[in-house]
C-alpha angles and dihedrals in degrees: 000000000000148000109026109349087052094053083048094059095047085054096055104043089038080046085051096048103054087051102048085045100057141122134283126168090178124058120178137184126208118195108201152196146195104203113139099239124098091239127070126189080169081067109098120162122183132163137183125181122221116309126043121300116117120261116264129219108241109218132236132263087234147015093299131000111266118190095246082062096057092052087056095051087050099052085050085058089053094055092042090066079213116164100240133152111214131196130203120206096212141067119293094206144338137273111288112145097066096060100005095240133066090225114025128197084034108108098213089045098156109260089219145014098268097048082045090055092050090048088058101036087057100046093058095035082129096049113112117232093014101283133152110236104119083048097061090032097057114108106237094047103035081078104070087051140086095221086171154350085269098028118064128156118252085228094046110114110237129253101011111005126247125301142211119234104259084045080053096053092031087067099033082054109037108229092118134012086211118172136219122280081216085071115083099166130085139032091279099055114110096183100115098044092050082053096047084047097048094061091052081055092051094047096053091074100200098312093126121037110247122210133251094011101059128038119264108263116217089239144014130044125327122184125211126185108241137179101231080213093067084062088044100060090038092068087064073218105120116040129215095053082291101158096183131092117197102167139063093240096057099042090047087049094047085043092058099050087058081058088257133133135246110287122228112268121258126238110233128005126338115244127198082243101060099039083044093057095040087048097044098050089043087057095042087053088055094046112036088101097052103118084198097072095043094048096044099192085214095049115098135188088267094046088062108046094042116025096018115200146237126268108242104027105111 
C-alpha cells in the first residue's frame, strides 16, 4: 500500500497507538454481580492511584453496593475528567462471530454491542435494581438460553454454550477458563451479570468512554471489561489454576508480586469480592501500559464493535 492510503494508515495506527498508550494516575476494579435483589454483598469496588500503596475498598453509600448506586459512582467519575482506568468484572457483549448475529434465526437481532445493550436495557425498563429478568424471559430471546438443568432454550448450543472469540482464546490459551453468557445455571455462570452490566453500559450513554468500542480519549475514564482471574494468575500466587484469595497473607503476597504494597487489613472476613477487587486494581495499575492488551492480534474491527473483548487476554 502506498501514496495516500498508505499515509493514512501510518496516521491511524500511529493515532492508535498514542491513545492506547496514555496516561492514568487512577485505576479501579468493580466486582461485580448480577443477583435480583436490590442489595449486593457480590458488589466490591477498590481503587489505588500511581506508586505503590495498595489499593483501598471504597466504601458504599450505603449498607452494601447496588447496582443503581454504581452507576452513580460512575457518572461522578464522568464529571470529575479523572484519569482513571476502570475495570469491569463482566462480559462486554455476546457471541456474534460464530453465527453473525447474537440471536440467529430473529430477524431484528442488534448489528452491534451498543444497539445489543439497548436492546437489553429496554426489554427489562420495568425490572427493579437493574436487573435483567424480563430480558431472559422474553420469549424470543429465552430460547438461546439454559435457564436450568431441565430447562434449556431450542436455540442454546449445546456443552458449553457458545463463546465469544477472546473466550475462545482465552480457553485455548489458558489464560481463563471463562464460560458462556448463554448459560444462566451454576456457580460459575456469569450470564446474568453480563445482562444486569450491559444495561449500566447502556445507561451511560456515552459519558465514559468504553473499549474497545469507543476510541481512547487523551484524557478522562475509560472503562475496560476484565476477568479478575486473569489478575489472579497472573499473581503466580494460588496454585492449581485457584483464582480466589480469602485471607490477609496470600493477597498481600499476590499484591507484591504486581510491585504493590501490603494492603491495610480488613475488619471482619475476607470475602472473594473484596481481595478480587484490591488485586485487580493493583494489576490494572501494572499494565495499563502494556501496548499488547490494548492491540489484541486476534481482535478485529468487527470484534470490537460486536463481541468486545477483555482487557489482558493477548
Amino acid at each position: 500500500m502506498g501514496g495516500a492510503d498508505g499515509l493514512a494508515l501510518f496516521f491511524f495506527e500511529k493515532f492508535t497507538d498514542w491513545h492506547s498508550m496514555r496516561n492514568f494516575t487512577q485505576f479501579t476494579c468493580i466486582d461485580w454481580s448480577g443477583a435480583k435483589s436490590r442489595w449486593h454483598k457480590g458488589i466490591a469496588v477498590a481503587s489505588c492511584r500511581l506508586g505503590a500503596d495498595a489499593p483501598s475498598l471504597i466504601p458504599p453509600p450505603d449498607r452494601h453496593w447496588t447496582r443503581s448506586a454504581i452507576l452513580d459512582w460512575l457518572r461522578k467519575q464522568a464529571d470529575s475528567g479523572q484519569d482513571m482506568l476502570i475495570g469491569l468484572d463482566l462480559s462486554f457483549g455476546l457471541p456474534f462471530a460464530d453465527q453473525q448475529a447474537f440471536f440467529p434465526q430473529w430477524h431484528e437481532s442488534p448489528a452491534d454491542a451498543k444497539a445489543l445493550w439497548e436492546l437489553i436495557d429496554c426489554t427489562c425498563a420495568d425490572d427493579s435494581h437493574l436487573a435483567a429478568t424480563s430480558f431472559i424471559s422474553h420469549a424470543d430471546f429465552r430460547r438461546h438460553f439454559r435457564h436450568s438443568k431441565d430447562d434449556t432454550g431450542d436455540l442454546f448450543v449445546g456443552g458449553l454454550g457458545r463463546l465469544r472469540l477472546v473466550e475462545h482464546h482465552q480457553r485455548e490459551t489458558r489464560q481463563a477458563n471463562s464460560a458462556s453468557c448463554f448459560n444462566l445455571v451454576g456457580a460459575a455462570q456469569v450470564g446474568k451479570s453480563s445482562l444486569t452490566g450491559m444495561r449500566i453500559l447502556h445507561q451511560l450513554d456515552g459519558a465514559i468512554p468504553i473499549w474497545p468500542f469507543d476510541l481512547v480519549p487523551d484524557y478522562g475514564p475509560v472503562i475496560v471489561e476484565i476477568y479478575t482471574s486473569i489478575a489472579a494468575r497472573a499473581s503466580m500466587v494460588l496454585a492449581g489454576g485457584k483464582s480466589k484469595i480469602t485471607d490477609a497473607k496470600t493477597l498481600d503476597a499476590a499484591l507484591h508480586s504486581f510491585q504493590s504494597d501490603a494492603h491495610t487489613p480488613m475488619s471482619g472476613r475476607y470475602t472473594d469480592h473484596a481481595t478480587d477487587s484490591i488485586l485487580t486494581a493493583a494489576w490494572l495499575r501494572q499494565e495499563a501500559k502494556n501496548l499488547e492488551f490494548w492491540k489484541p492480534k486476534l481482535m478485529t474491527d468487527e470484534i470490537a464493535q460486536t463481541e468486545g473483548w477483555t482487557f489482558g487476554v493477548s
